[in-house]
Amino acid sequence: MSTLCFPKLAAAAGLIALVAGWQVAAAPRGIEPFAAGTWGALQSSLKKPALVVFSSTSCGNCPAVMEQLSAELRRRHVDGTLMAVVTDMAPGEDDAHLLRQAHYRVAERLFAFDGQAPALRHAVNPAWRGATPYVGLLVPGQPVRWVTGAPSAADLDAWAAARR
Amino acid sequence: MTIRLFPARWRTIALALLGALYASAALAQHAEHAPAKPKKRAPALAMGAAFAPSGELWVVALDEQQRLTVQTSADEGKTWAAPRVLARGDDAISADGENRPKIAFGPSGQVVISYTQPLARPYTGAIRMLRSTDGGRSFSAPFTVHADRQVITHRFESIAFDAQGTLHTLWVDKRDLEAAASKKDYRGAAIYRNESRDGGASFGPDIKLAEHSCECCRIALAPSPDGRLAAMWRHVFAPNQRDHAFALLGEAPKAEPVRASQDRWAVDACPHHGPGLTPAAQGGYHAVWFGERAGVAAARYGRLAADGSPQGEAQPLPDEGAEHADLISAGATLAIVWRSYDGQATRLRAWLSRDDGRSFSLQELDASPDDNDHPRLVRRGERLFALWRTTKGIHVHALLP
């Protein structure tokens, strides 16, 4: 019996290992500082569409939005980048804690505010008054579309259409 | 005819090894890039303030070393005594934004200090308190205020003594969310409260005030004309409208709390922006809150009837960038204070009224390029003050009269 089961078990183990490897590879490798010039640099260096989720540690809606956007990227086969920016913890404050959060592990890059929150929010969008999740839908060379909360299917359709 | 170079078993083993190799390589790469340049955190500036019965102004806050301290001023904030560090055991303390240490003075020399202690799991916390029976000369070790001891959300507390000397503590609580059959279908969190009739020596049971509150905004408390307390908080009205609710503490709970604002801001997000509430001289209350109405985000001022329902149209504060507004009154004098970032500095502004909110004058109070706290308002008799902490210190502004 063990002889018969071995190939299946080995295949399953291989599959699990592959998935685990893919997830670890996709997860952010560290916390990048989000300072005064970061937003401008991100936009000017953008080569492909991106979704940027501004999050916070007490934001109950943020994990679901991260998971939703990650799933949408996969479902739509979009070659885009999912990023998260934590607005109420500084880089180095408790990086391990942030990196352990499942909803941040679906992001390709993870940032944390590095400086005065009102000034950084103003640099991102003067109209943003701090609500999270605050989602920027970015397409190279186009104005950013902003959504407070979960982007609707229509928001994502428009973003996906704009990238073409 | 198919020629098999390798038996199926070996192909499977190869696949497993490949997967394991990939996983270990990814893990190794991950570990290699794991960050870790420890960096000093920006100071936790959020503080609480109150005048003692003696007329001394007290503030409670974390210092640069994250120690819990109290400081007093005998001249309304012109000069300060040296900070005094209070023992807080191993407690971490939330002290930024909507979360801050708070202080309240009760009858017979009772003083209480409260704060939210974040716990190890995300979104969890406990409401902790220190208690003094000698006017603040000494304080107890911290203790937990609520009966529920699950490692879940108990956060964003507010405290106040009513006119009978009963200490009320309210907080945002997720026990009902945790117990819900479908967590994703449960709107927001809940507001729970308890009462202490001996100045914090003992507490009554946890009482549910309302289900479906916002998860991340402070709760406003104000005295009612009959000596009780009124509460206002951001609520999640069905299906997802983050307007504000009102309740008089001690009244029988209602199936749906009184809706105090009518912005109808439908959003699945945390505004991190709680309301303010204070009595009006002609009855009812003055309120201030942040919300989005018909696509326009603003901090707004409105009048509420004695039962908390809106009276007339709310009006936006005269500053498009206004955030974290609060308000306080004494008779017909009313002060609304907020901060506003203009791209260079944060400005502290006030809207002042001497006729119970019928007319206002705009006043520039302060400006700072430094990191800063939300404005905190305190009253001494008929006099109103705004306190604003920046990384340079505490600024005290006499507002009215």
Coordinates of C-alpha atoms in Angstrom, one line a residue:
Chain A
M1 CA 0.0 0.0 0.0
S2 CA 2.8 2.4 0.9
T3 CA 4.3 1.8 -2.5
L4 CA 1.0 2.8 -4.2
C5 CA 0.6 5.9 -2.1
F6 CA 4.1 7.2 -2.4
P7 CA 3.8 8.9 -5.8
K8 CA 0.6 10.7 -4.8
L9 CA 2.1 11.8 -1.4
A10 CA 5.3 13.0 -3.1
A11 CA 3.3 14.9 -5.8
A12 CA 1.2 16.5 -3.1
A13 CA 4.3 17.5 -1.1
G14 CA 5.8 18.9 -4.2
L15 CA 2.7 20.9 -5.0
I16 CA 2.5 22.3 -1.5
A17 CA 6.2 23.1 -1.6
L18 CA 5.8 24.9 -4.9
V19 CA 2.8 26.9 -3.7
A20 CA 4.7 27.8 -0.5
G21 CA 7.7 28.8 -2.5
W22 CA 5.6 31.0 -4.7
Q23 CA 3.9 32.7 -1.8
V24 CA 7.1 33.4 -0.1
A25 CA 8.6 34.7 -3.2
A26 CA 5.7 37.0 -3.8
A27 CA 5.6 38.4 -0.2
P28 CA 7.4 41.6 0.6
R29 CA 11.0 41.1 1.6
G30 CA 11.1 44.0 4.0
I31 CA 9.6 47.3 5.0
E32 CA 10.5 50.2 2.8
P33 CA 10.4 53.7 4.1
F34 CA 7.6 55.9 2.7
A35 CA 9.1 59.4 3.0
A36 CA 8.3 62.8 1.5
G37 CA 9.6 61.9 -2.0
T38 CA 8.5 58.3 -2.2
W39 CA 5.1 58.9 -3.8
G40 CA 6.5 61.0 -6.6
A41 CA 9.3 58.5 -7.2
L42 CA 6.9 55.6 -7.3
Q43 CA 4.7 57.4 -9.9
S44 CA 7.6 58.5 -12.1
S45 CA 9.2 55.1 -12.1
L46 CA 6.0 53.2 -12.8
K47 CA 6.5 50.7 -15.7
K48 CA 3.3 48.8 -15.3
P49 CA -0.1 49.2 -13.6
A50 CA -0.2 49.2 -9.8
L51 CA -2.6 49.1 -6.9
V52 CA -1.4 50.9 -3.8
V53 CA -3.3 50.3 -0.6
F54 CA -2.7 52.8 2.2
S55 CA -3.5 50.8 5.4
S56 CA -3.3 51.1 9.2
T57 CA -2.9 48.8 12.1
S58 CA -6.4 49.5 13.4
C59 CA -8.2 49.3 10.1
G60 CA -10.6 46.4 10.2
N61 CA -11.4 46.6 6.5
C62 CA -7.9 46.6 5.2
P63 CA -7.1 42.9 5.2
A64 CA -10.2 42.1 3.1
V65 CA -9.3 44.8 0.6
M66 CA -5.8 43.5 0.3
E67 CA -7.1 40.0 -0.3
Q68 CA -9.7 41.3 -2.8
L69 CA -7.2 43.1 -4.9
S70 CA -4.7 40.3 -4.9
A71 CA -7.5 37.9 -6.1
E72 CA -8.6 40.5 -8.7
L73 CA -5.0 40.7 -10.1
R74 CA -4.9 36.9 -10.5
R75 CA -8.4 36.6 -11.8
R76 CA -7.9 39.3 -14.4
H77 CA -4.4 38.1 -15.3
V78 CA -3.1 41.6 -14.9
D79 CA 0.6 42.1 -14.9
G80 CA 0.4 44.6 -12.1
T81 CA 2.0 45.3 -8.8
L82 CA 0.1 45.3 -5.5
M83 CA 1.7 47.5 -2.9
A84 CA 0.7 48.4 0.7
V85 CA 1.7 51.4 2.8
V86 CA 1.2 51.3 6.5
T87 CA 0.4 54.7 7.8
D88 CA 0.7 54.3 11.5
M89 CA 3.9 52.4 12.1
A90 CA 7.4 53.5 11.2
P91 CA 10.0 51.4 9.4
G92 CA 11.9 49.5 11.9
E93 CA 9.3 49.9 14.6
D94 CA 8.1 46.3 14.4
D95 CA 8.9 45.1 10.9
A96 CA 8.6 41.4 11.8
H97 CA 5.1 41.9 13.1
L98 CA 4.0 43.6 9.9
L99 CA 5.7 41.0 7.7
R100 CA 3.9 38.3 9.5
Q101 CA 0.4 39.7 8.6
A102 CA -1.2 37.5 6.0
H103 CA -2.8 40.4 4.2
Y104 CA 0.5 42.1 3.7
R105 CA 2.1 39.0 2.4
V106 CA 0.0 39.2 -0.7
A107 CA 1.7 42.5 -1.5
E108 CA 4.8 42.7 -3.7
R109 CA 6.1 45.7 -1.8
L110 CA 5.4 46.9 1.7
F111 CA 6.1 50.4 2.9
A112 CA 5.6 52.3 6.2
F113 CA 5.2 56.0 6.7
D114 CA 8.5 57.5 7.6
G115 CA 7.7 61.0 8.9
Q116 CA 4.8 63.2 9.7
A117 CA 1.6 61.5 8.7
P118 CA -0.3 64.7 7.7
A119 CA 2.6 65.8 5.5
L120 CA 2.9 62.4 3.9
R121 CA -0.8 62.2 3.3
H122 CA -0.7 65.7 1.7
A123 CA 2.1 64.6 -0.6
V124 CA 0.0 61.6 -1.7
N125 CA -3.2 63.5 -2.2
P126 CA -4.2 66.8 -0.3
A127 CA -7.8 65.7 -0.4
W128 CA -7.0 62.5 1.6
R129 CA -8.0 63.0 5.3
G130 CA -6.6 59.8 6.6
A131 CA -9.3 57.2 6.1
T132 CA -8.0 53.7 5.4
P133 CA -8.0 51.6 3.2
Y134 CA -7.3 54.4 0.7
V135 CA -6.5 52.8 -2.6
G136 CA -4.7 54.3 -5.5
L137 CA -5.3 52.7 -8.9
L138 CA -2.2 53.6 -11.0
V139 CA -1.5 53.3 -14.7
P140 CA 1.8 54.6 -16.1
G141 CA 1.3 58.1 -17.6
Q142 CA -2.2 58.6 -16.3
P143 CA -3.7 60.4 -13.3
V144 CA -4.2 58.3 -10.2
R145 CA -7.8 57.1 -9.5
W146 CA -8.5 57.2 -5.8
V147 CA -11.0 55.0 -3.9
T148 CA -11.7 55.1 -0.1
G149 CA -12.5 51.5 1.0
A150 CA -12.9 48.6 -1.4
P151 CA -12.7 49.4 -5.1
S152 CA -15.9 48.4 -6.9
A153 CA -15.9 46.1 -9.9
A154 CA -16.5 49.2 -12.0
D155 CA -13.4 50.9 -10.5
L156 CA -11.3 47.9 -11.4
D157 CA -12.8 47.6 -14.8
A158 CA -12.0 51.2 -15.5
W159 CA -8.4 50.7 -14.2
A160 CA -8.0 47.5 -16.2
A161 CA -9.3 49.2 -19.3
A162 CA -7.1 52.3 -18.9
R163 CA -3.9 50.2 -18.9
R164 CA -4.6 48.9 -22.4
Chain B
M1 CA 4.3 4.5 -28.9
T2 CA 5.5 6.6 -26.0
I3 CA 9.0 6.3 -24.8
R4 CA 9.3 7.0 -21.0
L5 CA 12.8 8.0 -20.1
F6 CA 12.0 8.1 -16.4
P7 CA 9.5 6.1 -14.4
A8 CA 6.4 8.0 -13.1
R9 CA 7.7 7.6 -9.5
W10 CA 11.0 9.3 -10.3
R11 CA 9.2 12.1 -12.1
T12 CA 7.0 12.7 -9.0
I13 CA 10.0 12.6 -6.7
A14 CA 11.8 15.1 -9.0
L15 CA 8.8 17.4 -8.9
A16 CA 8.7 17.2 -5.1
L17 CA 12.4 18.0 -4.8
L18 CA 12.1 20.8 -7.3
G19 CA 9.3 22.3 -5.3
A20 CA 11.2 22.0 -2.0
L21 CA 14.3 23.5 -3.6
Y22 CA 12.3 26.5 -4.9
A23 CA 10.6 27.0 -1.6
S24 CA 13.9 26.9 0.3
A25 CA 15.5 29.2 -2.2
A26 CA 12.7 31.7 -1.8
L27 CA 12.8 31.4 1.9
A28 CA 16.6 32.0 1.9
Q29 CA 16.1 35.0 -0.4
H30 CA 13.4 36.3 1.9
A31 CA 15.6 35.9 5.0
E32 CA 18.5 37.6 3.2
H33 CA 16.4 40.6 2.5
A34 CA 14.7 40.7 5.8
P35 CA 15.0 44.2 7.0
A36 CA 16.1 45.4 10.0
K37 CA 17.4 48.6 10.6
P38 CA 15.8 49.4 13.9
K39 CA 14.5 53.0 13.8
K40 CA 13.3 55.1 16.5
R41 CA 9.6 55.6 16.3
A42 CA 8.1 59.1 16.0
P43 CA 7.0 60.2 19.4
A44 CA 3.6 59.1 20.5
L45 CA 2.2 62.6 21.1
A46 CA -1.5 61.9 21.9
M47 CA -2.3 63.1 25.4
G48 CA -5.2 63.7 27.8
A49 CA -5.8 66.8 29.8
A50 CA -8.2 68.1 32.5
F51 CA -8.4 70.7 35.2
A52 CA -8.3 69.3 38.7
P53 CA -10.8 70.6 41.3
S54 CA -8.0 72.6 42.7
G55 CA -7.6 74.6 39.5
E56 CA -4.4 72.8 38.4
L57 CA -4.1 71.8 34.8
W58 CA -3.0 68.2 34.4
V59 CA -1.9 66.4 31.3
V60 CA -1.2 62.7 30.9
A61 CA 1.0 61.5 28.0
L62 CA 3.9 59.3 27.0
D63 CA 7.3 61.0 27.1
E64 CA 10.2 60.4 24.6
Q65 CA 11.1 57.2 26.4
Q66 CA 7.5 56.0 26.0
R67 CA 7.0 56.3 29.8
L68 CA 3.6 57.3 31.2
T69 CA 3.9 60.7 32.8
V70 CA 1.7 63.3 34.4
Q71 CA 2.5 67.0 34.4
T72 CA 0.8 69.8 36.2
S73 CA 0.5 73.6 35.7
A74 CA -0.7 75.9 38.4
D75 CA -1.0 78.9 35.9
E76 CA -3.1 77.5 33.1
G77 CA -0.2 76.2 31.1
K78 CA 2.2 79.1 31.3
T79 CA 4.7 77.0 33.3
W80 CA 4.8 73.3 34.1
A81 CA 6.1 71.3 37.0
A82 CA 8.6 68.5 36.2
P83 CA 6.9 65.4 34.7
R84 CA 6.2 62.6 37.1
V85 CA 6.6 59.1 35.8
L86 CA 3.8 56.6 36.7
A87 CA 4.4 52.9 37.0
R88 CA 2.6 51.0 34.3
G89 CA 4.1 47.6 34.6
D90 CA 4.7 45.9 31.3
D91 CA 1.8 47.6 29.5
A92 CA 2.3 49.0 26.1
I93 CA 0.1 52.1 25.6
S94 CA -1.6 53.4 22.5
A95 CA -0.9 57.1 22.3
D96 CA -1.4 58.4 18.8
G97 CA -4.3 59.7 16.9
E98 CA -7.7 58.6 18.2
N99 CA -6.0 56.6 20.9
R100 CA -4.6 58.5 23.9
P101 CA -4.2 58.3 27.6
K102 CA -7.0 60.1 29.5
I103 CA -7.4 61.7 32.9
A104 CA -10.6 62.4 34.8
F105 CA -11.2 63.9 38.3
G106 CA -14.0 62.6 40.5
P107 CA -15.4 63.5 43.9
S108 CA -13.4 63.1 47.1
G109 CA -9.9 63.2 45.6
Q110 CA -10.5 60.5 43.1
V111 CA -8.4 60.6 39.9
V112 CA -8.4 58.0 37.2
I113 CA -6.1 57.6 34.2
S114 CA -7.1 55.3 31.4
Y115 CA -5.5 54.0 28.2
T116 CA -5.7 51.2 25.6
Q117 CA -3.1 48.5 26.0
P118 CA -2.5 47.0 22.6
L119 CA -2.0 43.2 22.8
A120 CA 0.1 40.9 20.7
R121 CA -2.5 39.9 18.2
P122 CA -3.5 42.6 15.6
Y123 CA -6.6 44.7 16.5
T124 CA -6.7 43.4 20.1
G125 CA -6.4 45.5 23.2
A126 CA -7.5 46.0 26.8
I127 CA -8.8 49.1 28.6
R128 CA -6.5 49.7 31.5
M129 CA -6.8 52.2 34.4
L130 CA -4.7 53.7 37.2
R131 CA -6.5 55.0 40.2
S132 CA -5.7 57.6 42.8
T133 CA -7.7 58.4 46.0
D134 CA -5.4 61.2 47.2
G135 CA -5.9 63.7 44.5
G136 CA -3.2 62.3 42.3
R137 CA -0.3 62.2 44.7
S138 CA -0.1 58.4 44.2
F139 CA -1.6 56.0 41.8
S140 CA -2.4 52.3 41.8
A141 CA -0.9 49.8 39.5
P142 CA -2.8 49.5 36.2
F143 CA -5.8 47.2 36.1
T144 CA -8.2 46.1 33.4
V145 CA -11.6 47.8 33.5
H146 CA -13.8 45.4 31.6
A147 CA -15.1 42.0 32.7
D148 CA -14.5 40.4 29.4
R149 CA -10.9 39.1 29.2
Q150 CA -10.8 37.6 25.7
V151 CA -7.8 38.7 23.6
I152 CA -10.0 40.7 21.2
T153 CA -10.7 44.3 20.5
H154 CA -11.4 46.5 23.6
R155 CA -10.1 49.8 22.4
F156 CA -10.7 53.5 21.9
E157 CA -12.1 54.1 25.4
S158 CA -13.6 57.2 26.8
I159 CA -14.0 58.0 30.5
A160 CA -16.0 60.6 32.5
F161 CA -17.6 61.2 35.9
D162 CA -21.3 62.1 35.8
A163 CA -22.8 64.7 38.2
Q164 CA -23.5 61.9 40.8
G165 CA -19.8 60.9 40.9
T166 CA -20.3 57.7 38.9
L167 CA -17.4 56.9 36.7
H168 CA -18.4 55.8 33.2
T169 CA -16.1 53.9 30.8
L170 CA -17.1 53.3 27.2
W171 CA -15.1 51.4 24.6
V172 CA -15.1 49.8 21.2
D173 CA -15.6 46.0 21.6
K174 CA -15.6 43.1 19.1
R175 CA -17.0 40.3 21.3
D176 CA -20.2 40.2 19.2
L177 CA -18.3 40.2 16.0
E178 CA -16.2 37.3 17.3
A179 CA -19.3 35.4 18.3
A180 CA -21.1 36.1 15.0
A181 CA -21.9 33.1 12.8
S182 CA -20.6 35.0 9.9
K183 CA -17.9 37.6 10.7
K184 CA -17.9 39.1 7.3
D185 CA -21.6 39.9 7.6
Y186 CA -21.3 41.6 10.9
R187 CA -21.1 45.4 10.5
G188 CA -18.3 47.0 12.4
A189 CA -17.9 46.5 16.1
A190 CA -19.9 47.4 19.2
I191 CA -19.9 50.0 22.0
Y192 CA -19.7 48.5 25.5
R193 CA -19.6 50.4 28.8
N194 CA -19.6 49.9 32.5
E195 CA -20.0 52.0 35.6
S196 CA -18.1 52.4 38.8
R197 CA -19.7 54.0 41.8
D198 CA -16.6 54.0 43.9
G199 CA -14.2 55.9 41.7
G200 CA -12.7 52.9 39.9
A201 CA -12.3 50.6 42.9
S202 CA -14.9 48.2 41.5
F203 CA -17.0 48.1 38.3
G204 CA -20.4 46.9 37.4
P205 CA -21.0 44.4 34.5
D206 CA -20.1 45.2 30.9
I207 CA -23.2 46.6 29.3
K208 CA -23.8 46.7 25.6
L209 CA -24.7 50.2 24.4
A210 CA -25.0 49.5 20.7
E211 CA -24.0 47.0 18.1
H212 CA -22.4 48.0 14.8
S213 CA -20.2 50.9 15.7
C214 CA -17.2 52.0 13.7
E215 CA -14.0 50.1 14.7
C216 CA -11.5 52.8 14.9
C217 CA -12.9 56.2 16.1
R218 CA -13.0 57.8 19.4
I219 CA -16.2 58.1 21.4
A220 CA -17.4 61.6 22.5
L221 CA -19.0 62.1 26.0
A222 CA -20.8 65.2 27.2
P223 CA -22.8 66.0 30.4
S224 CA -26.6 66.0 29.9
P225 CA -28.8 68.6 31.6
D226 CA -30.0 66.1 34.2
G227 CA -26.5 65.2 35.3
R228 CA -26.1 62.1 33.3
L229 CA -23.8 61.6 30.3
A230 CA -24.5 61.6 26.6
A231 CA -22.4 59.6 24.1
M232 CA -21.9 60.1 20.4
W233 CA -19.9 57.7 18.3
R234 CA -19.4 56.9 14.6
H235 CA -21.8 54.1 13.8
V236 CA -22.2 51.7 10.8
F237 CA -25.9 52.1 9.8
A238 CA -27.1 49.5 7.4
P239 CA -25.8 48.6 4.9
N240 CA -22.5 50.5 5.4
Q241 CA -23.2 54.1 6.2
R242 CA -20.7 55.5 8.7
D243 CA -22.9 58.2 10.2
H244 CA -23.0 59.1 13.9
A245 CA -25.2 57.7 16.7
F246 CA -26.2 59.2 20.0
A247 CA -27.4 57.7 23.3
L248 CA -28.0 58.9 26.9
L249 CA -26.2 56.5 29.2
G250 CA -28.5 54.7 31.5
E251 CA -31.5 54.7 29.2
A252 CA -32.9 51.4 28.0
P253 CA -31.0 50.3 24.8
K254 CA -32.8 50.8 21.5
A255 CA -32.8 48.4 18.6
E256 CA -31.3 51.2 16.5
P257 CA -29.6 54.2 18.2
V258 CA -30.6 57.7 17.4
R259 CA -29.0 58.9 14.2
A260 CA -27.2 62.1 14.9
S261 CA -25.7 62.9 11.5
Q262 CA -27.2 62.4 8.1
D263 CA -24.2 62.4 5.8
R264 CA -25.0 58.9 4.5
W265 CA -21.3 58.2 3.8
A266 CA -21.4 54.6 2.5
V267 CA -17.9 53.3 2.9
D268 CA -16.1 50.2 4.0
A269 CA -13.2 52.0 5.6
C270 CA -11.9 53.4 8.8
P271 CA -12.1 57.2 8.9
H272 CA -10.0 57.4 12.1
H273 CA -12.0 60.5 12.9
G274 CA -14.3 60.4 15.9
P275 CA -16.9 63.1 16.8
G276 CA -17.1 65.8 19.4
L277 CA -20.1 66.6 21.6
T278 CA -20.9 69.4 24.2
P279 CA -24.0 70.8 25.7
A280 CA -25.8 73.8 24.2
A281 CA -27.1 76.6 26.4
Q282 CA -30.6 76.5 24.9
G283 CA -30.9 72.7 25.3
G284 CA -29.6 69.9 23.2
Y285 CA -26.1 69.7 22.1
H286 CA -23.4 71.0 19.7
A287 CA -21.6 68.4 17.7
V288 CA -18.8 68.2 15.3
W289 CA -17.7 65.3 13.1
F290 CA -16.0 64.3 9.9
G291 CA -17.7 62.7 7.0
E292 CA -18.4 62.6 3.3
R293 CA -21.7 64.0 2.1
A294 CA -22.7 63.8 -1.5
G295 CA -19.0 63.2 -2.3
V296 CA -17.8 66.2 -0.3
A297 CA -15.5 65.3 2.6
A298 CA -15.6 67.8 5.4
A299 CA -15.5 68.4 9.2
R300 CA -19.0 69.6 10.0
Y301 CA -20.7 71.3 12.8
G302 CA -24.4 70.6 13.7
R303 CA -26.9 71.1 16.5
L304 CA -28.6 68.1 18.1
A305 CA -31.9 68.0 20.0
A306 CA -32.0 66.7 23.5
D307 CA -32.6 63.2 22.1
G308 CA -29.6 63.5 19.8
S309 CA -31.5 63.9 16.6
P310 CA -30.2 66.6 14.1
Q311 CA -31.6 70.1 14.3
G312 CA -31.3 72.1 11.1
E313 CA -28.6 71.6 8.5
A314 CA -25.0 70.8 9.5
Q315 CA -22.4 73.3 8.2
P316 CA -18.9 72.6 7.1
L317 CA -16.1 74.2 9.1
P318 CA -14.5 77.2 7.3
D319 CA -11.4 75.2 6.3
E320 CA -11.4 72.6 3.6
G321 CA -8.5 70.9 5.3
A322 CA -10.0 70.7 8.8
E323 CA -9.4 67.5 10.6
H324 CA -9.8 66.1 14.0
A325 CA -12.0 68.9 15.2
D326 CA -13.3 68.9 18.8
L327 CA -15.6 71.3 20.6
I328 CA -16.4 72.5 24.2
S329 CA -18.8 74.9 25.7
A330 CA -19.6 76.9 28.8
G331 CA -23.0 78.4 28.9
A332 CA -23.4 80.2 25.6
T333 CA -19.7 80.3 24.8
L334 CA -18.6 77.6 22.3
A335 CA -15.2 76.8 20.9
I336 CA -14.6 74.5 17.9
V337 CA -10.9 73.7 17.3
W338 CA -9.3 71.7 14.6
R339 CA -6.0 71.2 12.9
S340 CA -5.3 71.6 9.2
Y341 CA -2.1 70.8 7.1
D342 CA -1.5 73.3 4.4
G343 CA 1.5 71.7 2.7
Q344 CA 4.1 73.5 4.8
A345 CA 2.8 73.4 8.3
T346 CA 0.0 72.3 10.5
R347 CA -2.3 75.1 11.6
L348 CA -4.4 75.2 14.7
R349 CA -7.6 77.1 14.1
A350 CA -10.7 77.9 16.2
W351 CA -14.3 78.9 15.4
L352 CA -15.5 80.8 18.5
S353 CA -19.1 81.7 19.4
R354 CA -20.5 83.8 22.2
D355 CA -24.1 83.2 21.3
D356 CA -24.6 79.5 21.6
G357 CA -23.5 78.7 18.0
R358 CA -25.6 81.3 16.2
S359 CA -22.6 83.1 14.9
F360 CA -18.8 82.3 14.8
S361 CA -15.5 84.1 14.4
L362 CA -12.5 82.3 12.9
Q363 CA -9.3 82.6 14.9
E364 CA -5.8 81.4 14.0
L365 CA -4.4 79.9 17.2
D366 CA -1.0 78.4 16.2
A367 CA 1.1 76.8 13.5
S368 CA 3.9 74.3 13.6
P369 CA 6.1 72.5 11.0
D370 CA 6.6 69.7 13.6
D371 CA 4.8 66.5 14.2
N372 CA 1.7 67.2 16.4
D373 CA -1.2 65.7 18.2
H374 CA -4.9 66.4 17.7
P375 CA -6.2 69.5 19.6
R376 CA -7.5 68.7 23.1
L377 CA -10.0 71.0 24.8
V378 CA -10.5 71.6 28.5
R379 CA -12.7 73.8 30.6
R380 CA -12.1 75.6 33.9
G381 CA -15.3 77.1 35.2
E382 CA -16.5 79.4 32.4
R383 CA -13.1 79.5 30.7
L384 CA -12.2 77.4 27.7
F385 CA -8.8 76.3 26.6
A386 CA -7.2 74.4 23.7
L387 CA -4.1 72.3 24.3
W388 CA -1.9 71.2 21.4
R389 CA 1.2 69.1 21.7
T390 CA 3.9 69.2 19.1
T391 CA 7.4 67.6 19.3
K392 CA 8.5 71.0 20.8
G393 CA 6.1 70.9 23.7
I394 CA 2.6 71.6 24.9
H395 CA 1.0 74.8 23.6
V396 CA -1.9 76.1 25.7
H397 CA -4.4 78.7 24.2
A398 CA -7.0 80.5 26.3
L399 CA -10.0 80.6 24.0
L400 CA -13.0 82.2 25.7
P401 CA -14.2 84.3 27.3

